Amino acid sequence: MLINTVMHVVLLAAAPPLMLGLIQRTKAWLTGRKGPPLLQPYYDLYKLLRKGVVLSKTTTWIFRAGPMVTLVTVLLGGLLVPFGASAAPLHFKGDVILLIYVLALGRFFTSLAALDTGSSFEGMGAAREVTFACLSEAAIMLGLLVLIKFSGSLSLNTMLRAPEEHAFAMLPVASLMLAAVGMFIVLLAENARIPVDDPATHLELTMIHEVMVLDHSGPLLALVNYGAAVKLFVFAALFLHFVPPVPMGSPALNWAVFLAEMLGVALTIGFVESLMARLRLTHVPTLLVAASLLCGFGFILMLR
Amino acid sequence: MVMDLIVLATLLAAGSGVPGLLMSRRSSVGEWIAVGLIVTAALMGFGAIGYQLAFATAPAGLSEPWSLPWGRFAIGLNAIGMVFLTPILCIASLGAIYGLAYWPQAFHRRNGRKLRLCWGLLTAAMMMIVVARDAVLFLMAWEVMGLATFFLISTKDDDVGATDSGWIYLVAAHVSVLALMGMFALLRVATGSFALWSVLPTSSSSVLATGIFILGVLGFGLKAGFMPLHVWLPGAHANAPSHVSAFLSGVGLAMGVFGVVMVSAQWATPPIWWGGLLVVLGAGTSLGGIIFAMAQSDYKRLLAYSSVENIGIVLMGIGLAVVGRAVGQPLWILLGLGGALLHILNHSLFKPLLFFGAGNVLHATGTREIQMLGGIAHRMPRTAGLMAIGSAAICGLPPLNGFISEWMIYLGLFNCAVVPAGLRLTWLTLAAPALAVAGALALAAFVKLFGMTFLGLPRSLHAAEAHEAGILAIAPMWVLAFGCVVLGLAPVLVLGLLERAIARWDAAAFVQRPSLAAVEPLQKMSLILGGLAAALLLGVWLVYRIRPRMAVVNATWGCGYGAPTSRMQYSGGSFVRMLTDAYRAILWPRRSGANVIGFAPEAASASVEFPDTVLDRGLLPGLRMVGWLAGRARPLQSQAVGRYLLYVLVALVVLLVTAVW
């Protein structure tokens, strides 16, 4: 139990940048480039932490608080989501709502920090962020309802791990598959990946997340980037629970399976980003509505 | 003893504005006396509540005959009443203190005394509504509340916006009274007396019961602002003085909710569809309210529509409790009603906080347009910080109080998917995604409100020359913000009161006082939220230490452009443009202005407005049509005596024929 918790916390704190490195490597590999080293995101964070900060005259305390608040919220979210078949360190009945709302707290501060600069680019990014969140929040809620209905539990720890605990034949595979596709779209949208956003460019016209943090620099930017990596990691762990699982084994085996699955998610994201173009901004809502509908259909299939 | 205190407090509150009337317009002694009386009344009220909670074993009551032909002077205080009485007393006194800074007699000689008189009357009327145990007394208090509110809304009686909103409110209030008169008449048929709020012996499926329930939802819904009955609300809350808006929005709307809570408790087992209706109405109200809120460019109108949203959330909880009572699921009652009542308490903390803040901004800048503001956090740091707390709380963000009540309602809704053994009520769970979407929209609305008003660069001279409000305006906000934090981290403080109220609401299901903390992991959540709060504070403190060491302060990066102006910022309208476009079928915006064509266009302007779809697109044109039809019928009134005699004759013949036939 204690080892589980330590493992969870260590992975949550240390692994997220590696996942970014894996995605970058996958993309490089698919496009025939050599690509940056796997540990490049860590080097970047280290470099940024040592740098100075440029603050805009326009900003207030919110600008500086934003990245830190966002990081704290995603870390708390990460403590609530069980990684694979192992239990999450924090759990209580109804923690599913806390997960959604604590992520909303992060969004609140990221958007305000963006508006704090008075730049229209960052205003644009904040507007898109809060707009698309309205759609993705419905999708997440409906997706989680599938598992709530299936497991009869309101705690992430039990409901998310319910697929692992049941025999494959008893699983509502159709519902889970529909919800999994929906949740994968949400994963891409919430973490600013292609086809919704492009983390690699700084072209403001189609961007969401990158454009909100244009004015952050030095350690603040390090916090932003690290927070974004943790968020991707948490969403990937959440998404994995919708994929029909490998049955539970020993604790060590569970962790191995989880890491392998996360590697799979990283590769999948890399594939998607290499094979698809970014959508036009006006088409993003359509994609997110599709995600909500998929999760909704998944839930309706549970109602028989 | 308890009731005597309440009666005395009510009288003190009602008379609090009278001494001021006897004094000179120039004298500011009257306003201090009024505040003193209101605060004394509130302390006495709190004393009564505290005594009742700590020592009393039976509900308090008082019943005296009076000289009117109907009813009696019957009052009583139970736990539900206490839940609603607490915010009345709290906001009445905090708002009165705020009013010393916001509406001082020295600057408002014409209407300051009127405002204080009506403030006291409104406080007393609402106290009486909560404790009345007789329909006649209730209606009298309800009417006093309506009239006092009307005069408060139209405090500035030389301002067309304020008087128009006042008239619309007055009409709505009287339609509400009409519906309530009908409801109490039917209640009298059912029980044979005007005594209020007992469990009725008649079946809940009878036509009579349905009539009482529907009339109650209509009458109380008009006050509470259920969509589409919210028509009076945005204009009234936008145009009233800000502390009046705070009182009306934070507490006044709750009176309508109080009515719905009491009416729905009158049958041992209500039909399921009542609860279903309330849940659907609540989901629609919260979504509709927040969609309109998000679109507004007037920050006080935005806050007013957000009240509609919050009332919708409360209504969902009540609906869930009614369904739970209908199908015998005590857990649904506990979570639904508990969440609803807690949300009423929470809303009475953060909404006045936000309206007080809005008042400070209005006072400092003289404009209600978000588009004209920006960057005032530098000049009004205290107001900005307190508004940030209020905005986060109203979005239901942890670790503040709004989260706890929404969490309870979510859990209740999820339980519909989990618990039912062959109940077929899983569809109720779909209110949870609706609540989630409303929550995300609320976040968009309040990021817009706070970000566009307080952050960035000033968009006008008004904003550039803003000044911070005085201590009398800030201190009440501190109290409310403190309440938001405390209730967020330690909801256990009010659990006892909520549990008593729930036990009173459905005495049959809860013979023993239920325990929310035993059913739900509130303690564990409080611990985690406390940890979150500590981590946030620690983190922000760490980031704050960056500044002296290695920060360079410079202009915002402008894409290399050399002469950025504040007009190049994103505006409130553009911030929500994608959302207002997505919901244009509901919002029905009114666009006007020129298209910019060619290489060297003429000066052009464009504007977009979001009128209230129900009021401005439906009700007012509809009423104008009625007026036109009535005008067509005018020839019937021809002033000729012979014609009137003919009418009398025709009426007589018709009566005779019906009598014989």
Short mmCIF file of C-alpha atoms in Angstrom, two decimals, chain A residues 77-263:
data_model
loop_
_atom_site.label_atom_id
_atom_site.label_comp_id
_atom_site.label_asym_id
_atom_site.label_seq_id
_atom_site.Cartn_x
_atom_site.Cartn_y
_atom_site.Cartn_z
CA GLY A 77 -6.03 15.78 -9.91
CA GLY A 78 -3.19 13.32 -10.41
CA LEU A 79 -3.46 12.13 -6.83
CA LEU A 80 -7.16 11.37 -7.36
CA VAL A 81 -6.86 9.31 -10.55
CA PRO A 82 -5.74 5.71 -10.04
CA PHE A 83 -2.83 4.73 -12.27
CA GLY A 84 -3.74 1.46 -13.94
CA ALA A 85 -4.95 -1.18 -11.56
CA SER A 86 -3.21 0.36 -8.54
CA ALA A 87 -5.22 2.42 -6.09
CA ALA A 88 -4.98 6.21 -6.03
CA PRO A 89 -3.43 7.81 -2.93
CA LEU A 90 -6.45 10.04 -2.27
CA HIS A 91 -9.95 8.77 -2.64
CA PHE A 92 -13.38 9.37 -1.19
CA LYS A 93 -16.94 9.01 -2.35
CA GLY A 94 -17.61 11.82 -4.80
CA ASP A 95 -13.99 12.63 -5.61
CA VAL A 96 -14.98 12.51 -9.29
CA ILE A 97 -16.56 15.97 -8.89
CA LEU A 98 -13.46 17.25 -7.14
CA LEU A 99 -11.34 16.11 -10.10
CA ILE A 100 -13.47 18.02 -12.61
CA TYR A 101 -13.74 21.16 -10.49
CA VAL A 102 -10.13 21.29 -9.38
CA LEU A 103 -9.13 21.20 -13.05
CA ALA A 104 -11.63 24.02 -13.58
CA LEU A 105 -9.85 25.99 -10.86
CA GLY A 106 -6.64 25.62 -12.86
CA ARG A 107 -8.43 26.78 -16.01
CA PHE A 108 -9.86 29.78 -14.15
CA PHE A 109 -6.42 30.96 -13.15
CA THR A 110 -4.70 30.15 -16.45
CA SER A 111 -7.30 32.18 -18.35
CA LEU A 112 -7.15 35.07 -15.90
CA ALA A 113 -3.35 35.09 -16.00
CA ALA A 114 -3.65 35.31 -19.78
CA LEU A 115 -6.09 38.22 -19.60
CA ASP A 116 -3.85 39.89 -17.04
CA THR A 117 -1.31 40.81 -19.72
CA GLY A 118 -3.81 42.85 -21.71
CA SER A 119 -2.57 41.28 -24.92
CA SER A 120 -5.19 40.39 -27.50
CA PHE A 121 -3.38 37.15 -28.40
CA GLU A 122 -3.68 35.93 -24.88
CA GLY A 123 -7.26 37.12 -24.70
CA MET A 124 -7.96 35.02 -27.77
CA GLY A 125 -6.38 31.98 -26.21
CA ALA A 126 -8.30 32.41 -22.96
CA ALA A 127 -11.57 32.82 -24.87
CA ARG A 128 -10.95 29.58 -26.76
CA GLU A 129 -9.92 27.75 -23.64
CA VAL A 130 -13.09 28.58 -21.71
CA THR A 131 -15.29 28.02 -24.76
CA PHE A 132 -14.01 24.57 -25.61
CA ALA A 133 -14.06 23.60 -21.95
CA CYS A 134 -17.86 23.95 -21.98
CA LEU A 135 -18.00 21.16 -24.53
CA SER A 136 -15.29 18.93 -23.16
CA GLU A 137 -16.67 19.12 -19.64
CA ALA A 138 -19.97 17.65 -20.86
CA ALA A 139 -18.06 14.87 -22.61
CA ILE A 140 -16.01 14.05 -19.50
CA MET A 141 -19.12 14.01 -17.33
CA LEU A 142 -20.99 11.68 -19.70
CA GLY A 143 -17.94 9.46 -20.06
CA LEU A 144 -17.57 9.16 -16.31
CA LEU A 145 -21.31 8.44 -16.03
CA VAL A 146 -20.72 5.29 -18.08
CA LEU A 147 -18.36 4.00 -15.43
CA ILE A 148 -20.50 5.28 -12.56
CA LYS A 149 -23.46 3.38 -13.96
CA PHE A 150 -21.37 0.27 -14.52
CA SER A 151 -19.61 0.21 -11.17
CA GLY A 152 -22.31 1.71 -8.96
CA SER A 153 -19.62 3.73 -7.25
CA LEU A 154 -18.98 7.47 -7.02
CA SER A 155 -15.32 7.22 -6.14
CA LEU A 156 -12.79 7.38 -8.96
CA ASN A 157 -10.74 4.73 -7.24
CA THR A 158 -13.51 2.15 -7.51
CA MET A 159 -15.33 3.27 -10.62
CA LEU A 160 -12.29 3.71 -12.82
CA ARG A 161 -10.83 0.39 -11.80
CA ALA A 162 -14.12 -1.48 -12.19
CA PRO A 163 -13.23 -2.70 -15.71
CA GLU A 164 -10.08 -4.26 -14.32
CA GLU A 165 -11.96 -6.00 -11.56
CA HIS A 166 -14.61 -7.62 -13.70
CA ALA A 167 -14.25 -10.48 -16.13
CA PHE A 168 -14.03 -9.33 -19.72
CA ALA A 169 -17.32 -11.01 -20.63
CA MET A 170 -19.18 -8.88 -18.08
CA LEU A 171 -17.89 -5.57 -19.39
CA PRO A 172 -20.14 -3.23 -21.38
CA VAL A 173 -17.56 -3.25 -24.15
CA ALA A 174 -19.59 -1.22 -26.63
CA SER A 175 -20.22 1.58 -24.10
CA LEU A 176 -16.60 1.58 -23.02
CA MET A 177 -15.32 1.73 -26.58
CA LEU A 178 -17.62 4.65 -27.45
CA ALA A 179 -16.64 6.48 -24.29
CA ALA A 180 -12.96 5.69 -24.90
CA VAL A 181 -13.04 7.41 -28.30
CA GLY A 182 -14.83 10.37 -26.73
CA MET A 183 -12.35 10.56 -23.89
CA PHE A 184 -9.41 10.36 -26.30
CA ILE A 185 -10.77 13.38 -28.17
CA VAL A 186 -11.13 15.19 -24.84
CA LEU A 187 -7.57 14.18 -23.96
CA LEU A 188 -6.32 15.76 -27.18
CA ALA A 189 -8.45 18.90 -26.78
CA GLU A 190 -7.78 19.53 -23.10
CA ASN A 191 -4.05 19.12 -23.58
CA ALA A 192 -3.79 21.26 -26.67
CA ARG A 193 -2.66 18.49 -29.03
CA ILE A 194 -3.24 18.14 -32.77
CA PRO A 195 -5.90 18.18 -34.27
CA VAL A 196 -7.23 20.80 -31.84
CA ASP A 197 -4.10 22.77 -31.15
CA ASP A 198 -0.44 22.49 -31.99
CA PRO A 199 2.02 22.55 -29.11
CA ALA A 200 4.95 22.93 -31.50
CA THR A 201 4.06 26.22 -33.16
CA HIS A 202 3.70 29.74 -31.97
CA LEU A 203 1.31 30.82 -34.67
CA GLU A 204 -1.39 32.58 -32.71
CA LEU A 205 -4.24 32.26 -35.19
CA THR A 206 -5.22 28.74 -34.31
CA MET A 207 -3.72 28.31 -30.93
CA ILE A 208 -5.28 27.85 -27.54
CA HIS A 209 -2.90 26.88 -24.80
CA GLU A 210 0.40 28.12 -26.21
CA VAL A 211 -1.02 31.53 -26.92
CA MET A 212 -2.25 31.94 -23.36
CA VAL A 213 1.23 31.65 -21.94
CA LEU A 214 3.10 33.84 -24.42
CA ASP A 215 4.15 36.34 -21.77
CA HIS A 216 5.30 33.83 -19.18
CA SER A 217 9.03 33.39 -18.98
CA GLY A 218 11.76 31.77 -16.93
CA PRO A 219 10.65 29.78 -13.87
CA LEU A 220 7.04 30.77 -14.50
CA LEU A 221 7.20 29.23 -17.96
CA ALA A 222 8.83 26.16 -16.44
CA LEU A 223 5.85 25.84 -14.10
CA VAL A 224 3.46 26.24 -17.05
CA ASN A 225 5.23 23.60 -19.13
CA TYR A 226 5.58 21.18 -16.25
CA GLY A 227 1.91 21.69 -15.33
CA ALA A 228 0.87 21.00 -18.92
CA ALA A 229 2.93 17.80 -18.94
CA VAL A 230 1.37 16.62 -15.68
CA LYS A 231 -2.09 17.38 -17.04
CA LEU A 232 -1.41 15.29 -20.14
CA PHE A 233 -0.17 12.44 -17.95
CA VAL A 234 -3.27 12.58 -15.72
CA PHE A 235 -5.66 12.67 -18.67
CA ALA A 236 -3.83 9.77 -20.28
CA ALA A 237 -4.14 7.76 -17.06
CA LEU A 238 -7.85 8.64 -16.93
CA PHE A 239 -8.35 7.65 -20.56
CA LEU A 240 -6.66 4.27 -20.04
CA HIS A 241 -9.46 3.16 -17.76
CA PHE A 242 -11.89 3.26 -20.67
CA VAL A 243 -9.79 0.92 -22.74
CA PRO A 244 -10.79 -2.71 -22.10
CA PRO A 245 -8.10 -3.73 -19.70
CA VAL A 246 -5.63 -6.42 -18.94
CA PRO A 247 -6.87 -8.24 -15.80
CA MET A 248 -5.20 -7.39 -12.54
CA GLY A 249 -2.10 -9.23 -11.51
CA SER A 250 0.50 -8.68 -8.81
CA PRO A 251 1.32 -5.06 -7.88
CA ALA A 252 4.59 -5.13 -9.79
CA LEU A 253 2.84 -6.52 -12.85
CA ASN A 254 0.16 -3.82 -12.55
CA TRP A 255 2.74 -1.08 -12.64
CA ALA A 256 4.51 -2.67 -15.58
CA VAL A 257 1.23 -2.91 -17.48
CA PHE A 258 0.42 0.69 -16.63
CA LEU A 259 3.76 1.95 -17.88
CA ALA A 260 3.43 -0.07 -21.07
CA GLU A 261 -0.04 1.33 -21.63
CA MET A 262 1.16 4.90 -21.05
CA LEU A 263 3.90 4.27 -23.59
#
